């Protein structure tokens, strides 16, 4: 195994990385450093976050930049302010023994005037987010005309976030003879096209397979009824008492709700999403980094800047639309040589999505069973026992109180005492799980849900039912065969109700129907808005699906799907062209969600396919959406 010195790095850098505890170069470092120091070409490197990319480009650049020259010689572009700060801090650490080397981060969300000051003497290395950099170039505060190195870090994320034009503008202001180094976790065609257009004979460095996740991550999924996702999440968390992870949700609303539920239920969790101010986001991230929070519930965009190495779990509360997003999410665990688990909770009709992801990432998912109440209790109990066994006793502080305590417990035997201590801590759990039902979906040999064998949800304890009691469940007579996706559904609801505040939850889409919950207080508005709609029919499925009956109604909706409501579908037939246009217009709420995700590449892509397919399925299913 090579050392940093073997790669040709100077002593100042070797000693800095060794002080950071880096013993050997990571694979992407070995390949990048060797190539960059001994060649003059560009680099396109496919590597996950957490694989050591910053040192891979940072160390050779620090070595090749002249610290005596006071002009900007290297620029690293990063998608988020957090990553920008992180890269700059890493580079400062790596260069702490190089006299005169200055690294400055510039990013949006902070006073530009403060950043002006730092640029009075130009740094040799500038780390920037694209938008802020363009601002500074336009104000004449940054001169990129003598750049020798340009790094595009997390290039796929930058493009996802809509920075393509900014990146091209920046690339055009830098000299042609610069060396361009592009690092990306995935290689969508947009990234390849930037590489082809702006890079010369680039050396390709691939760590792992294309679009594959880290080798250190185990991928598992649990299959439950869609409406039991939250209960499943709690069981998974309870089964892992030392969990330290991110729960990824699809929308800000879902993020807020899940975090609120978790906090209400006594978990050490908080939310991170785009509706928080930068200061609030910083506070949450800080708490999470310090492990004062065990679970961070986050949207993909909000979690982007978060750099944490020792996550035990990533939980996909919902699957993302895009496989690449899954790769990014799961790549947040299993970093820096550690192992991790990427957990996905799917409902019964998402089995195919798992297969799609397996193909893309070239990894197999293990299906695991949601633990039953007894398993969870055993696990928690043993964890408590372990904690008691290892507890640090501060004799000095506890000492003065002990005689009184001993006296108070004199009448109890050791066994009785232990039983009481453990019960005190543990009764809450035993009580909660005493009637817990099996959350696993019964499956046939081919992994499909067995009908009519669902658990007796009517017997669920009160706390397990909490969450959707005040909702009305609706059904629309359009489904995936009509091109309906959760996002499209939200767009339609948004458009028809003309009310963006309607809170839609628990979406379930079958081929022919879409089910969703709306809080009771908003249900009337939904019913009225749909009353005069000719081409889509809304039905109330249940007005309180939180309890056992309501849940079964959700199930009945699914069986209706197998035939019951077909007759309703007549008014919208044969309206092809116009409707296509209209369906494009159902997008405001989508757009909001897409903004949160920083650009949607998956949402409507398949629409065209579906339209063709469905029209060939016969007249009845002609497209309306
Ligand atoms: P990065 O992908 O650059 O964000 O690096 C991921 C994490 O790995 C960071 O916390 C680095 O400090 C750490 N790291 C980078 N290179 C090494 C190395 N050679 N040995 C140990 N840790 C490293």
Coordinates of C-alpha atoms and ligand atoms in Angstrom, one line a residue:
X1 CA 0.0 0.0 0.0
X2 CA 1.4 3.4 -1.0
X3 CA 2.0 6.3 1.4
X4 CA 1.3 9.9 0.7
X5 CA 5.0 10.4 0.4
X6 CA 5.3 7.6 -2.3
X7 CA 2.8 9.6 -4.4
X8 CA 5.3 12.4 -4.6
X9 CA 3.8 14.9 -2.2
X10 CA 6.1 17.4 -0.5
X11 CA 6.9 17.1 3.2
X12 CA 4.8 20.0 4.3
X13 CA 1.7 18.3 2.9
X14 CA 2.6 14.8 4.1
X15 CA 3.0 16.0 7.6
X16 CA -0.2 18.0 7.6
X17 CA -2.3 15.0 6.5
X18 CA -0.5 12.7 8.9
X19 CA -1.4 15.2 11.7
X20 CA -5.0 14.8 10.6
X21 CA -4.7 11.1 11.2
X22 CA -4.7 10.0 7.5
X23 CA -2.4 7.0 7.3
X24 CA -2.8 5.9 3.7
X25 CA -4.3 7.5 0.7
X26 CA -7.8 6.4 -0.2
X27 CA -8.3 4.9 -3.6
X28 CA -9.5 8.1 -5.3
X29 CA -6.6 9.9 -3.8
X30 CA -4.0 7.5 -5.0
X31 CA -5.2 7.7 -8.5
X32 CA -5.9 11.4 -8.7
X33 CA -2.7 12.6 -6.9
X34 CA -0.4 10.4 -8.9
X35 CA -2.0 11.5 -12.2
X36 CA -2.2 15.2 -11.4
X37 CA 1.4 15.4 -10.2
X38 CA 2.8 13.6 -13.2
X39 CA 0.7 14.6 -16.1
X40 CA -0.8 17.8 -17.6
X41 CA -4.3 16.5 -18.5
X42 CA -7.8 16.9 -17.0
X43 CA -9.5 14.5 -14.7
X44 CA -13.1 13.2 -14.6
X45 CA -13.5 11.2 -11.5
X46 CA -16.5 9.2 -10.5
X47 CA -16.5 9.0 -6.8
X48 CA -19.1 9.1 -4.0
X49 CA -19.1 11.7 -1.3
X50 CA -17.0 10.6 1.6
X51 CA -14.4 8.8 -0.5
X52 CA -11.7 11.4 0.1
X53 CA -12.3 13.6 -3.0
X54 CA -11.2 16.8 -1.3
X55 CA -7.7 15.6 -0.6
X56 CA -7.7 13.9 -4.0
X57 CA -7.8 17.2 -5.9
X58 CA -6.7 19.4 -3.0
X59 CA -3.3 18.0 -2.2
X60 CA -1.8 18.0 -5.7
X61 CA -3.3 21.5 -6.3
X62 CA -1.7 22.8 -3.1
X63 CA 1.6 21.4 -4.2
X64 CA 1.4 22.9 -7.7
X65 CA 0.1 26.4 -6.8
X66 CA 2.7 29.0 -6.0
X67 CA 2.2 30.4 -2.5
X68 CA 4.6 33.3 -3.3
X69 CA 2.3 34.6 -6.2
X70 CA -0.5 36.7 -4.8
X71 CA -3.2 36.0 -7.5
X72 CA -5.9 33.3 -7.7
X73 CA -4.5 30.2 -9.3
X74 CA -7.1 27.6 -8.4
X75 CA -10.8 27.6 -8.2
X76 CA -13.0 24.9 -6.7
X77 CA -16.8 25.2 -7.4
X78 CA -19.2 23.4 -5.1
X79 CA -23.0 23.2 -5.0
X80 CA -23.7 24.4 -1.5
X81 CA -22.4 26.8 1.1
X82 CA -21.8 24.0 3.5
X83 CA -19.7 22.0 1.1
X84 CA -17.8 25.2 0.1
X85 CA -16.9 25.9 3.7
X86 CA -16.0 22.2 4.3
X87 CA -13.6 22.2 1.2
X88 CA -12.0 25.5 2.3
X89 CA -11.4 24.2 5.8
X90 CA -9.9 20.9 4.5
X91 CA -7.6 22.8 2.2
X92 CA -6.6 25.2 5.0
X93 CA -5.7 22.1 7.2
X94 CA -3.8 20.5 4.4
X95 CA -1.8 23.6 3.7
X96 CA -1.1 24.7 7.3
X97 CA 2.7 24.1 6.8
X98 CA 2.8 25.9 3.5
X99 CA 3.8 29.5 4.2
X100 CA 1.8 32.2 2.4
X101 CA -1.0 29.9 1.1
X102 CA -4.4 31.5 1.4
X103 CA -7.7 29.7 0.8
X104 CA -10.9 31.7 0.8
X105 CA -14.5 30.4 0.6
X106 CA -17.2 32.6 -1.0
X107 CA -20.8 31.5 -1.0
X108 CA -24.4 32.8 -1.1
X109 CA -26.4 33.5 2.1
X110 CA -23.8 35.6 3.8
X111 CA -23.0 39.3 3.4
X112 CA -21.1 39.9 0.2
X113 CA -19.3 42.9 1.9
X114 CA -17.6 40.6 4.4
X115 CA -16.4 38.5 1.6
X116 CA -15.1 41.5 -0.3
X117 CA -12.7 42.1 2.6
X118 CA -11.3 38.6 2.4
X119 CA -10.6 39.1 -1.3
X120 CA -8.7 42.4 -0.9
X121 CA -5.5 40.3 -1.2
X122 CA -6.5 37.6 -3.7
X123 CA -6.2 34.1 -2.3
X124 CA -4.2 31.5 -4.3
X125 CA -7.2 29.2 -3.9
X126 CA -10.8 30.3 -4.1
X127 CA -13.6 27.9 -3.2
X128 CA -17.0 29.1 -4.4
X129 CA -20.7 28.4 -5.0
X130 CA -21.5 29.4 -8.6
X131 CA -24.1 32.1 -8.0
X132 CA -22.0 34.1 -5.6
X133 CA -18.9 33.7 -7.7
X134 CA -20.6 35.3 -10.7
X135 CA -21.7 38.2 -8.5
X136 CA -18.2 38.7 -7.4
X137 CA -16.8 38.5 -10.9
X138 CA -19.3 41.1 -12.1
X139 CA -18.3 43.4 -9.2
X140 CA -14.7 43.1 -10.2
X141 CA -13.7 41.4 -7.0
X142 CA -12.5 38.2 -8.5
X143 CA -10.1 37.7 -11.4
X144 CA -10.0 34.2 -12.9
X145 CA -7.8 35.1 -15.8
X146 CA -4.8 33.3 -14.4
X147 CA -6.5 30.2 -13.1
X148 CA -4.4 27.0 -13.6
X149 CA -6.8 24.6 -11.9
X150 CA -10.6 24.5 -12.0
X151 CA -12.4 21.9 -9.9
X152 CA -16.0 21.0 -10.3
X153 CA -16.9 19.2 -7.1
X154 CA -20.2 17.3 -6.9
X155 CA -20.8 18.3 -10.5
X156 CA -24.0 16.2 -10.7
X157 CA -25.4 18.1 -7.7
X158 CA -24.5 21.4 -9.2
X159 CA -26.4 20.6 -12.3
X160 CA -29.3 19.2 -10.3
X161 CA -29.5 22.5 -8.5
X162 CA -29.8 24.4 -11.8
X163 CA -26.3 25.8 -11.9
X164 CA -25.6 24.7 -15.5
X165 CA -25.6 28.2 -17.0
X166 CA -23.6 29.7 -14.2
X167 CA -21.0 26.9 -14.5
X168 CA -20.7 27.5 -18.3
X169 CA -20.4 31.3 -17.7
X170 CA -17.6 30.7 -15.2
X171 CA -15.8 28.2 -17.4
X172 CA -15.8 30.7 -20.2
X173 CA -14.1 33.4 -18.1
X174 CA -11.2 31.1 -17.2
X175 CA -8.1 30.6 -19.5
X176 CA -8.3 27.7 -22.0
X177 CA -5.1 26.2 -20.8
X178 CA -6.4 25.6 -17.3
X179 CA -6.6 22.0 -16.0
X180 CA -10.2 21.0 -15.2
X181 CA -10.9 18.4 -12.6
X182 CA -14.5 17.1 -12.4
X183 CA -15.6 15.0 -9.4
X184 CA -19.1 13.5 -9.4
X185 CA -20.9 10.7 -7.6
X186 CA -23.0 9.9 -10.6
X187 CA -22.5 10.5 -14.3
X188 CA -25.8 11.6 -15.9
X189 CA -25.6 12.7 -19.5
X190 CA -25.7 16.4 -18.5
X191 CA -22.4 16.0 -16.6
X192 CA -20.9 14.1 -19.5
X193 CA -21.8 16.8 -21.8
X194 CA -20.1 19.5 -19.7
X195 CA -17.0 17.2 -19.6
X196 CA -17.1 16.8 -23.4
X197 CA -17.5 20.5 -24.1
X198 CA -15.0 21.9 -21.7
X199 CA -12.4 19.3 -20.9
X200 CA -9.5 17.9 -22.9
X201 CA -8.4 14.3 -23.1
X202 CA -9.5 13.8 -19.5
X203 CA -8.2 10.9 -17.5
X204 CA -11.2 8.9 -16.2
X205 CA -10.9 7.8 -12.6
X206 CA -13.7 5.4 -11.4
X207 CA -13.9 4.3 -7.9
X208 CA -16.4 1.4 -7.8
X209 CA -18.8 0.9 -10.6
X210 CA -20.6 3.6 -12.5
X211 CA -23.6 4.9 -10.5
X212 CA -22.9 2.3 -7.8
X213 CA -23.1 3.0 -4.2
X214 CA -20.3 2.6 -1.6
X215 CA -19.1 -0.9 -1.0
X216 CA -19.5 -0.4 2.7
X217 CA -23.3 0.1 2.5
X218 CA -25.8 -2.7 3.0
X219 CA -29.1 -2.0 1.2
X220 CA -32.2 -3.4 2.9
X221 CA -35.9 -2.8 2.4
X222 CA -39.1 -3.4 4.4
X223 CA -42.4 -3.8 2.8
X224 CA -45.5 -2.5 4.6
X225 CA -48.9 -1.0 3.8
X226 CA -48.4 2.6 2.7
X227 CA -50.3 3.9 5.6
X228 CA -48.1 2.1 8.1
X229 CA -44.8 3.6 7.0
X230 CA -44.6 5.7 10.1
X231 CA -45.1 2.8 12.4
X232 CA -42.6 0.8 10.5
X233 CA -40.1 3.7 10.8
X234 CA -40.6 3.7 14.6
X235 CA -40.0 0.0 14.9
X236 CA -36.9 0.2 12.8
X237 CA -35.6 3.0 15.0
X238 CA -36.5 1.2 18.2
X239 CA -34.7 -1.9 16.9
X240 CA -31.6 0.1 16.6
X241 CA -31.2 2.0 19.9
X242 CA -27.8 3.5 18.8
X243 CA -29.0 4.7 15.5
X244 CA -27.5 7.9 14.2
X245 CA -29.1 8.6 10.9
X246 CA -30.9 10.7 8.3
X247 CA -34.5 10.0 7.4
X248 CA -35.1 11.2 3.9
X249 CA -38.5 12.4 2.9
X250 CA -39.9 13.6 -0.4
X251 CA -41.3 17.0 0.5
X252 CA -40.9 19.7 3.1
X253 CA -44.4 19.0 4.4
X254 CA -43.7 15.3 4.9
X255 CA -40.3 16.2 6.5
X256 CA -42.0 18.5 9.0
X257 CA -44.8 16.0 9.8
X258 CA -42.5 13.0 10.3
X259 CA -40.1 15.0 12.5
X260 CA -43.0 16.4 14.5
X261 CA -44.5 12.9 15.0
X262 CA -41.1 11.5 16.1
X263 CA -40.5 14.3 18.5
X264 CA -44.0 14.0 20.0
X265 CA -43.4 10.3 20.4
X266 CA -40.2 10.9 22.4
X267 CA -37.5 10.4 19.8
X268 CA -34.4 12.6 19.6
X269 CA -35.2 14.0 16.2
X270 CA -35.5 17.2 14.3
X271 CA -36.3 18.5 10.8
X272 CA -34.1 20.0 8.1
X273 CA -35.8 21.5 5.1
X274 CA -36.0 24.5 2.9
X275 CA -38.6 26.4 4.9
X276 CA -36.1 27.0 7.7
X277 CA -33.9 30.1 7.7
X278 CA -30.2 29.6 7.1
X279 CA -29.6 30.2 10.8
X280 CA -32.1 27.6 11.8
X281 CA -30.6 25.1 9.4
X282 CA -27.2 25.8 10.8
X283 CA -28.4 25.2 14.3
X284 CA -30.1 21.9 13.4
X285 CA -27.0 20.7 11.5
X286 CA -24.7 21.6 14.3
X287 CA -26.9 19.7 16.8
X288 CA -26.8 16.7 14.5
X289 CA -23.1 16.9 13.9
X290 CA -22.5 17.0 17.6
X291 CA -24.8 13.9 18.0
X292 CA -27.2 15.9 20.2
X293 CA -29.7 14.6 17.7
X294 CA -30.0 11.0 16.8
X295 CA -32.3 11.4 13.8
X296 CA -32.4 14.1 11.3
X297 CA -35.5 14.1 9.1
X298 CA -34.6 15.9 5.9
X299 CA -35.3 16.7 2.3
X300 CA -32.7 15.8 -0.2
X301 CA -31.8 19.4 -1.0
X302 CA -31.6 20.5 2.7
X303 CA -29.3 17.6 3.5
X304 CA -26.9 18.3 0.7
X305 CA -24.5 20.5 2.6
X306 CA -24.4 18.1 5.6
X307 CA -21.1 16.4 5.9
X308 CA -21.2 13.7 8.6
X309 CA -19.0 10.6 8.4
X310 CA -20.3 8.2 11.0
X311 CA -23.9 7.8 10.2
X312 CA -25.1 4.3 11.0
X313 CA -28.2 4.5 8.9
X314 CA -29.8 6.3 6.0
X315 CA -33.6 5.7 6.0
X316 CA -35.6 6.3 2.8
X317 CA -39.0 7.0 4.3
X318 CA -40.1 7.2 0.7
X319 CA -38.1 6.2 -2.4
X320 CA -36.9 9.2 -4.4
X321 CA -38.2 9.4 -8.0
X322 CA -34.7 9.3 -9.3
X323 CA -32.2 6.5 -8.8
X324 CA -29.3 8.9 -8.7
X325 CA -30.9 10.6 -5.7
X326 CA -31.0 7.1 -4.0
X327 CA -27.2 6.8 -4.7
X328 CA -26.6 10.1 -3.1
X329 CA -28.7 9.3 -0.1
X330 CA -27.2 5.9 0.6
X331 CA -23.7 7.3 0.0
X332 CA -24.1 9.4 3.1
X333 CA -23.5 6.3 5.2
X334 CA -20.6 3.9 4.8
X335 CA -18.2 6.8 4.5
X336 CA -14.5 7.1 5.3
X337 CA -14.1 3.4 5.6
X338 CA -17.0 2.8 8.0
X339 CA -20.0 0.6 7.3
X340 CA -23.6 1.6 7.2
X341 CA -27.1 0.6 6.3
X342 CA -29.4 2.2 3.8
X343 CA -33.0 1.3 4.7
X344 CA -35.9 1.7 2.4
X345 CA -39.5 1.5 3.5
X346 CA -41.7 0.5 0.5
X347 CA -45.3 -0.2 0.1
X348 CA -46.6 -3.2 -1.7
X349 CA -46.6 -1.7 -5.2
X350 CA -43.0 -0.4 -5.1
X351 CA -41.3 -3.8 -5.3
X352 CA -40.4 -3.0 -9.0
X353 CA -38.7 0.2 -8.0
X354 CA -36.3 -1.7 -5.8
X355 CA -35.5 -3.9 -8.8
X356 CA -34.9 -0.8 -10.9
X357 CA -32.5 0.6 -8.3
X358 CA -30.8 -2.8 -7.9
X359 CA -30.0 -2.8 -11.6
X360 CA -28.7 0.7 -11.6
X361 CA -26.5 0.5 -8.5
X362 CA -25.5 -3.1 -9.2
X363 CA -26.2 -4.2 -5.7
X364 CA -28.8 -6.5 -4.2
X365 CA -31.3 -5.4 -1.6
X366 CA -32.1 -7.7 1.3
X367 CA -35.7 -7.8 2.3
X368 CA -36.0 -7.7 6.0
X369 CA -39.0 -8.2 8.2
X370 CA -40.3 -5.5 10.4
X371 CA -39.5 -6.7 13.9
X372 CA -42.4 -7.6 16.1
X373 CA -43.1 -6.1 19.5
X374 CA -41.3 -8.8 21.4
X375 CA -38.1 -8.5 19.3
X376 CA -38.1 -4.7 19.8
X377 CA -38.6 -5.1 23.6
X378 CA -35.8 -7.7 23.9
X379 CA -33.5 -5.5 21.9
X380 CA -34.3 -2.4 24.0
X381 CA -34.0 -4.3 27.2
X382 CA -30.6 -5.7 26.4
X383 CA -29.5 -2.2 25.3
X384 CA -30.6 -0.8 28.7
X385 CA -28.8 -3.6 30.5
X386 CA -25.7 -3.0 28.5
X387 CA -25.9 0.7 29.3
X388 CA -26.3 0.0 33.0
X389 CA -23.3 -2.3 32.9
X390 CA -21.1 0.3 31.3
X391 CA -22.4 3.4 33.1
X392 CA -19.7 5.7 34.4
X393 CA -20.1 6.1 38.2
X394 CA -18.9 9.4 39.6
X395 CA -18.1 8.3 43.1
X396 CA -17.3 11.7 44.3
X397 CA -20.6 13.3 43.2
X398 CA -22.9 10.5 43.9
X399 CA -21.2 9.5 47.2
X400 CA -22.9 12.0 49.6
X401 CA -26.4 10.8 48.4
X402 CA -25.7 7.1 48.7
X403 CA -26.3 6.4 52.4
X404 CA -29.8 7.7 52.3
X405 CA -30.5 5.8 49.1
X406 CA -29.1 2.6 50.5
X407 CA -31.2 3.0 53.6
X408 CA -34.3 3.6 51.5
X409 CA -33.8 0.3 49.6
X410 CA -32.6 -1.8 52.5
X411 CA -35.6 -4.0 52.5
X412 CA -35.2 -5.1 48.8
X413 CA -33.1 -7.9 47.6
X414 CA -30.6 -7.4 44.7
X415 CA -33.0 -9.2 42.3
X416 CA -35.9 -7.0 43.3
X417 CA -33.9 -3.9 43.0
X418 CA -32.7 -4.7 39.5
X419 CA -36.2 -5.7 38.4
X420 CA -37.5 -2.3 39.7
X421 CA -34.8 -0.3 38.0
X422 CA -35.2 -2.0 34.7
X423 CA -39.0 -1.8 34.9
X424 CA -38.9 1.9 35.6
X425 CA -37.0 2.5 32.4
X426 CA -38.7 -0.1 30.4
X427 CA -42.4 -0.1 31.3
X428 CA -43.1 2.5 28.7
X429 CA -41.8 0.2 25.9
X430 CA -43.5 -2.9 27.2
X431 CA -46.7 -1.0 27.4
X432 CA -46.4 0.5 23.9
X433 CA -45.6 -2.8 22.3
X434 CA -47.8 -5.1 24.2
X435 CA -50.5 -5.2 21.5
X436 CA -48.3 -4.4 18.6
X437 CA -49.4 -6.0 15.4
X438 CA -47.4 -7.6 12.6
X439 CA -46.7 -4.7 10.1
X440 CA -45.2 -7.0 7.5
X441 CA -47.2 -7.5 4.3
X442 CA -48.1 -11.1 3.7
X443 CA -46.5 -12.1 0.5
X444 CA -47.0 -15.0 -2.0
X445 CA -44.1 -17.0 -3.5
X446 CA -43.5 -14.3 -6.1
X447 CA -43.2 -11.5 -3.5
X448 CA -46.7 -10.1 -4.2
X449 CA -49.1 -9.1 -1.5
X450 CA -51.5 -11.8 -0.4
X451 CA -55.0 -10.3 -0.4
X452 CA -57.3 -10.6 2.5
X453 CA -54.6 -11.5 5.0
X454 CA -53.8 -8.2 6.4
X455 CA -53.2 -7.8 10.1
X456 CA -56.2 -6.9 12.3
X457 CA -55.6 -3.2 12.3
X458 CA -58.7 -2.6 14.4
X459 CA -56.7 -4.1 17.3
X460 CA -53.9 -1.6 17.1
X461 CA -53.2 0.2 20.3
X462 CA -54.2 3.8 20.5
X463 CA -50.8 5.2 20.0
X464 CA -50.1 3.1 17.0
X465 CA -53.2 4.6 15.4
X466 CA -52.1 8.1 15.9
X467 CA -51.1 10.2 12.9
X468 CA -54.0 10.2 10.5
X469 CA -57.1 10.2 12.6
X470 CA -58.3 13.6 11.6
X471 CA -58.1 13.0 7.9
X472 CA -60.6 12.3 5.2
X473 CA -59.5 9.8 2.6
X474 CA -60.4 10.5 -1.0
X475 CA -60.2 8.5 -4.1
X476 CA -59.9 9.9 -7.7
X477 CA -60.7 7.7 -10.7
X478 CA -57.3 8.3 -12.3
X479 CA -54.2 6.3 -11.6
X480 CA -50.8 5.4 -12.8
X481 CA -52.1 4.2 -16.1
X482 CA -53.2 7.8 -16.7
X483 CA -49.7 9.1 -16.0
X484 CA -50.5 10.0 -12.4
X485 CA -47.6 10.1 -10.1
X486 CA -47.6 11.5 -6.6
X487 CA -46.2 14.8 -7.9
X488 CA -48.7 14.9 -10.8
X489 CA -51.5 14.3 -8.3
X490 CA -50.3 17.1 -6.1
X491 CA -50.2 19.4 -9.2
X492 CA -53.8 18.5 -10.1
X493 CA -55.0 19.1 -6.6
X494 CA -53.2 22.3 -6.5
X495 CA -54.7 23.4 -9.8
X496 CA -58.3 22.3 -9.1
X497 CA -58.5 23.6 -5.6
X498 CA -56.5 26.7 -6.4
X499 CA -55.3 26.4 -2.8
X500 CA -51.7 25.6 -2.1
X501 CA -52.3 25.2 1.6
X502 CA -54.3 21.9 1.2
X503 CA -52.3 19.3 3.1
X504 CA -52.2 16.1 1.1
X505 CA -50.8 13.0 2.8
X506 CA -50.6 9.3 2.5
X507 CA -50.8 9.1 -1.3
X508 CA -51.4 5.7 -2.7
X509 CA -51.6 5.3 -6.5
X510 CA -52.9 2.2 -8.2
X511 CA -53.1 1.8 -12.0
X512 CA -56.6 3.2 -12.1
X513 CA -57.1 5.2 -8.9
X514 CA -55.3 7.6 -6.7
X515 CA -56.0 7.7 -2.9
X516 CA -55.0 10.5 -0.6
X517 CA -55.7 12.0 2.8
X518 CA -56.7 15.6 3.5
X519 CA -57.2 17.0 7.0
X520 CA -60.9 17.1 7.9
X521 CA -60.9 20.9 8.1
X522 CA -59.8 21.2 4.5
X523 CA -61.9 18.3 3.1
X524 CA -64.9 20.4 2.2
X525 CA -62.9 22.7 0.1
X526 CA -61.6 19.7 -1.9
X527 CA -65.1 18.2 -2.3
X528 CA -66.5 21.6 -3.6
X529 CA -63.6 22.1 -6.0
X530 CA -64.0 18.8 -7.6
X531 CA -67.8 19.0 -7.8
X532 CA -67.9 20.6 -11.2
X533 CA -65.0 18.6 -12.7
X534 CA -66.2 16.6 -15.6
X535 CA -63.2 14.5 -16.4
X536 CA -62.2 13.3 -13.0
X537 CA -64.4 11.9 -10.2
X538 CA -63.7 12.3 -6.6
X539 CA -65.1 9.9 -4.0
X540 CA -64.8 10.0 -0.2
X541 CA -63.4 6.7 0.9
X542 CA -63.5 7.2 4.6
X543 CA -63.8 10.1 6.9
X544 CA -61.5 8.8 9.7
X545 CA -59.1 6.3 8.4
X546 CA -57.0 6.4 11.5
X547 CA -59.0 3.6 13.2
X548 CA -59.4 0.0 12.1
X549 CA -62.3 0.5 9.8
X550 CA -60.8 3.4 8.0
X551 CA -57.7 1.5 7.3
X552 CA -59.7 -1.3 5.8
X553 CA -61.5 1.2 3.6
X554 CA -58.1 2.1 2.2
X555 CA -57.8 -1.5 1.3
X556 CA -61.2 -1.6 -0.2
X557 CA -60.1 1.2 -2.5
X558 CA -57.4 -1.1 -3.8
X559 CA -59.8 -3.9 -4.5
X560 CA -62.2 -1.5 -6.2
X561 CA -59.3 -0.8 -8.3
X562 CA -59.5 -4.3 -9.7
X563 CA -62.8 -3.5 -11.4
X564 CA -65.3 -1.8 -9.2
X565 CA -65.2 1.8 -10.5
X566 CA -64.4 1.3 -14.1
X567 CA -67.9 2.5 -15.2
X568 CA -67.2 6.0 -14.0
X569 CA -64.6 6.7 -16.5
X570 CA -66.4 8.0 -19.5
X571 CA -66.5 11.7 -19.7
X572 CA -62.9 12.4 -20.4
X573 CA -62.4 10.0 -23.3
X574 CA -60.8 11.0 -26.5
X575 CA -59.4 14.4 -25.5
X576 CA -55.8 13.6 -26.4
X577 CA -54.1 16.8 -27.6
X578 CA -55.6 19.4 -25.4
X579 CA -55.2 17.3 -22.3
X580 CA -51.6 16.8 -22.9
X581 CA -51.2 20.6 -22.9
X582 CA -53.3 20.9 -19.8
X583 CA -51.4 18.2 -18.0
X584 CA -48.3 20.1 -18.5
X585 CA -49.9 23.0 -16.6
X586 CA -50.6 21.0 -13.5
X587 CA -47.4 21.9 -11.9
X588 CA -47.3 24.6 -9.3
X589 CA -47.1 22.4 -6.3
X590 CA -44.8 20.2 -8.3
X591 CA -42.6 23.1 -8.9
X592 CA -42.5 23.9 -5.3
X593 CA -41.4 20.4 -4.5
X594 CA -39.0 20.4 -7.4
X595 CA -37.4 23.6 -6.1
X596 CA -37.0 21.8 -2.8
X597 CA -35.3 19.0 -4.6
X598 CA -33.2 21.5 -6.6
X599 CA -34.5 20.4 -10.0
X600 CA -36.6 17.4 -11.0
X601 CA -35.2 15.1 -13.5
X602 CA -37.6 12.3 -13.0
X603 CA -41.1 13.5 -12.5
X604 CA -42.6 13.9 -15.9
X605 CA -40.1 12.1 -18.0
X606 CA -42.0 8.9 -18.4
X607 CA -45.3 10.7 -19.2
X608 CA -44.9 10.4 -22.9
X609 CA -44.2 6.7 -22.7
X610 CA -47.2 6.1 -20.5
X611 CA -49.4 8.1 -22.8
X612 CA -48.5 6.0 -25.8
X613 CA -48.8 2.8 -23.9
X614 CA -52.1 3.6 -22.4
X615 CA -53.7 4.6 -25.6
X616 CA -52.7 1.3 -27.2
X617 CA -54.5 -0.4 -24.3
X618 CA -57.8 0.5 -25.8
X619 CA -60.3 3.3 -26.0
X620 CA -61.4 3.3 -22.4
X621 CA -58.1 4.3 -21.0
X622 CA -57.4 7.2 -23.4
X623 CA -55.4 9.8 -21.7
X624 CA -56.9 12.6 -19.8
X625 CA -53.9 13.7 -17.8
Ligands
LIG1 P1 -14.3 13.8 1.5 O1 -14.8 12.8 0.5 O2 -13.1 14.6 0.9 O3 -15.4 14.7 2.1 O4 -13.6 13.0 2.7 C1 -14.4 12.2 3.5 C2 -13.8 12.1 4.9 O5 -12.7 11.2 4.9 C3 -13.3 13.4 5.5 O6 -13.7 13.5 6.8 C4 -11.8 13.3 5.4 O7 -11.2 14.1 6.5 C5 -11.6 11.9 5.6 N1 -10.4 11.4 4.8 C6 -10.0 11.9 3.6 N2 -8.8 11.2 3.3 C7 -8.5 10.4 4.2 C8 -7.5 9.4 4.4 N3 -6.5 9.2 3.5 N4 -7.5 8.7 5.5 C9 -8.5 8.9 6.5 N5 -9.5 9.7 6.3 C10 -9.5 10.5 5.2

